[in-house]
Each structure stands twice: as structure tokens, then as C-alpha cells.
Coordinates of C-alpha atoms in Angstrom, one line a residue:
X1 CA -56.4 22.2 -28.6
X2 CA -59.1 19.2 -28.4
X3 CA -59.5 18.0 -24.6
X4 CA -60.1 14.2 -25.0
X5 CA -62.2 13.0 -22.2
X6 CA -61.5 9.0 -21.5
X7 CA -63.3 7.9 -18.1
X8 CA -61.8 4.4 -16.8
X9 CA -62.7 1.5 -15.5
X10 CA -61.8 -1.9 -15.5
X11 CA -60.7 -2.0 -19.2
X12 CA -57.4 -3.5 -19.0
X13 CA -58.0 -5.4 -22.6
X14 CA -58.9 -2.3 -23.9
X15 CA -57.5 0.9 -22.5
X16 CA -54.0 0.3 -24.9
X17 CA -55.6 0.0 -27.7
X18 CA -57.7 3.7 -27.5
X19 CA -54.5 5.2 -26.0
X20 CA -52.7 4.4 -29.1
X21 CA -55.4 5.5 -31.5
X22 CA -55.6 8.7 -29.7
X23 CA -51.4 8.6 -30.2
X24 CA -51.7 8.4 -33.7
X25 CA -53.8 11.1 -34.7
X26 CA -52.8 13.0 -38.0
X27 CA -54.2 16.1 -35.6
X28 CA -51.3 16.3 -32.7
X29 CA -53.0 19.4 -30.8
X30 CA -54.8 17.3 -28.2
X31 CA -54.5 16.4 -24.9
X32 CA -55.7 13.1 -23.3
X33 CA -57.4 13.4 -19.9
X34 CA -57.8 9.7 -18.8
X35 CA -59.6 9.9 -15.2
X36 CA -59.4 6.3 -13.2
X37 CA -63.0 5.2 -11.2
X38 CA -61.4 3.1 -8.8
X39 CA -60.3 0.0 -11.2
X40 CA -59.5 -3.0 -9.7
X41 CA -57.1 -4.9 -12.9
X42 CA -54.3 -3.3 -14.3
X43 CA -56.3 -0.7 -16.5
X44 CA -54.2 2.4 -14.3
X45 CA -50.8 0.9 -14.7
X46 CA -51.4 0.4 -18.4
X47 CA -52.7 3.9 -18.6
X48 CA -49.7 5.4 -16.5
X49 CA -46.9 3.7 -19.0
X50 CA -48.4 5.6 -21.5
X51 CA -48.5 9.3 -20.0
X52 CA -44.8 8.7 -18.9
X53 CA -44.4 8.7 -22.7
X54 CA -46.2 11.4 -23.9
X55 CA -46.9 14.3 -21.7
X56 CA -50.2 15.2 -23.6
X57 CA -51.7 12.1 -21.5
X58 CA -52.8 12.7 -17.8
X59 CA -54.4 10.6 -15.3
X60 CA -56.7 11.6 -12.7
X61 CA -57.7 9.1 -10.2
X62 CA -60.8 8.8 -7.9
X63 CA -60.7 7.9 -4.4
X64 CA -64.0 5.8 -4.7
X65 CA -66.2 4.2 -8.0
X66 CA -68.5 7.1 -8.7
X67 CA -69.2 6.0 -12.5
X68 CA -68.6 7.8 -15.4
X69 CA -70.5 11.0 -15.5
X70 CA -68.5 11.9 -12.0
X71 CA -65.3 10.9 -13.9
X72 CA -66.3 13.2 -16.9
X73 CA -66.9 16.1 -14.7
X74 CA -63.8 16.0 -13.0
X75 CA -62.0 15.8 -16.4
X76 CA -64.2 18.5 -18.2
X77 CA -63.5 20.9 -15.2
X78 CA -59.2 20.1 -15.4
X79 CA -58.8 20.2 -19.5
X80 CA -57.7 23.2 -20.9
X81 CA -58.8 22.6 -24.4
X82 CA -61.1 24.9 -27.0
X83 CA -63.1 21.7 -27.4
X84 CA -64.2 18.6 -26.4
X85 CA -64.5 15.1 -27.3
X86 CA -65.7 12.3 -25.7
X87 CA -63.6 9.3 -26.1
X88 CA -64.5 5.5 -23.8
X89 CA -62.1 3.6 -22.9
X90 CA -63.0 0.3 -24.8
X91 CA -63.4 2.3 -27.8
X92 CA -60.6 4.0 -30.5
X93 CA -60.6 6.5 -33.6
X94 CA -59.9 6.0 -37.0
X95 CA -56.3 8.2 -37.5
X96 CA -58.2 11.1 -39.1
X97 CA -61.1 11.2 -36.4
X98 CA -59.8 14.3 -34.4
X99 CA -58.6 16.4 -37.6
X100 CA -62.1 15.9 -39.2
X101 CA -63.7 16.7 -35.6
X102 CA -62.0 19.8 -35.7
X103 CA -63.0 20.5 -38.9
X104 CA -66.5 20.2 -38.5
X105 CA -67.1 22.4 -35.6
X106 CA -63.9 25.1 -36.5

């Protein structure tokens, strides 16, 4: 299983678009960890519609804005994947990123 790492904050125009690219990997042995910093728009309630629709997805939430390398850390030590990947929140993945990924470093 790939643990997929997506710190969050403030990325409410975003944070839909890299769920669903992470959604519709041809790989489907992943889970999402998406771990809140304390946004202040609607980038957690986006984030929650998703994971009550797929179970792989799972949000963490901060109690205060500690930045990204905090929200990292917290994720790193909760996945429970073989691997790792390192996915922003204003970013996405080609449909083929994760199988190739796996690839690569299996």
C-alpha cells in the first residue's frame, strides 16, 4: 500500500481537484492521509465530503497552524503504508502517477 501524504491549508479552490486525481488512480492500493493546519475557508468540509465516500481518505486535523512539516509528521507517523508519497494540496497526478511510482521503487 502507498500512504499519500496531503498537508492542508487554506486550499479550498484546490483540495477537490487533488482528491479526485488521487481517486482515479489506475493503482487502487493507496490510502490518502489528508491532515488539516487549522484552515480558515472551506478546504476541511470539502476534504470531509470526500472521505465519507471512500474510506481510503482520512483526515487529521490540528488544533493550531503549525505548517506543513508538523502536518507531514503527524501523517507519516499514522499511515500504514509500505511507501510513501508526498502529494500538496494545490497539486494532482496524472492517472498513472502512483502505478509508475510503485514501479520505480518496487
Amino acid at each position: 500500500m502507498v500512504s499519500i501524504i496531503t498537508p492542508l491549508y487554506n486550499c479550498q479552490n484546490y483540495i477537490s481537484d487533488c482528491i479526485k486525481s488521487v481517486v482515479s488512480q489506475s493503482y487502487k492500493n493507496w490510502e490518502m492521509i489528508i491532515v488539516d493546519d487549522k484552515s480558515t475557508d472551506n478546504s476541511l468540509k470539502i476534504a470531509k465530503r470526500f472521505s465519507k465516500t471512500d474510506s481510503r481518505i482520512k483526515i487529521l486535523t490540528l488544533k493550531f497552524n503549525e505548517g506543513a512539516g508538523v502536518a507531514r509528521n503527524l501523517a507519516i507517523k499514522e499511515s500504514k503504508g509500505k511507501y510513501i508519497a508526498f502529494l500538496d494540496s494545490d497539486d494532482i497526478w496524472l492517472d498513472n502517477h502512483l502505478e509508475e511510482f510503485v514501479k520505480y521503487i518496487g
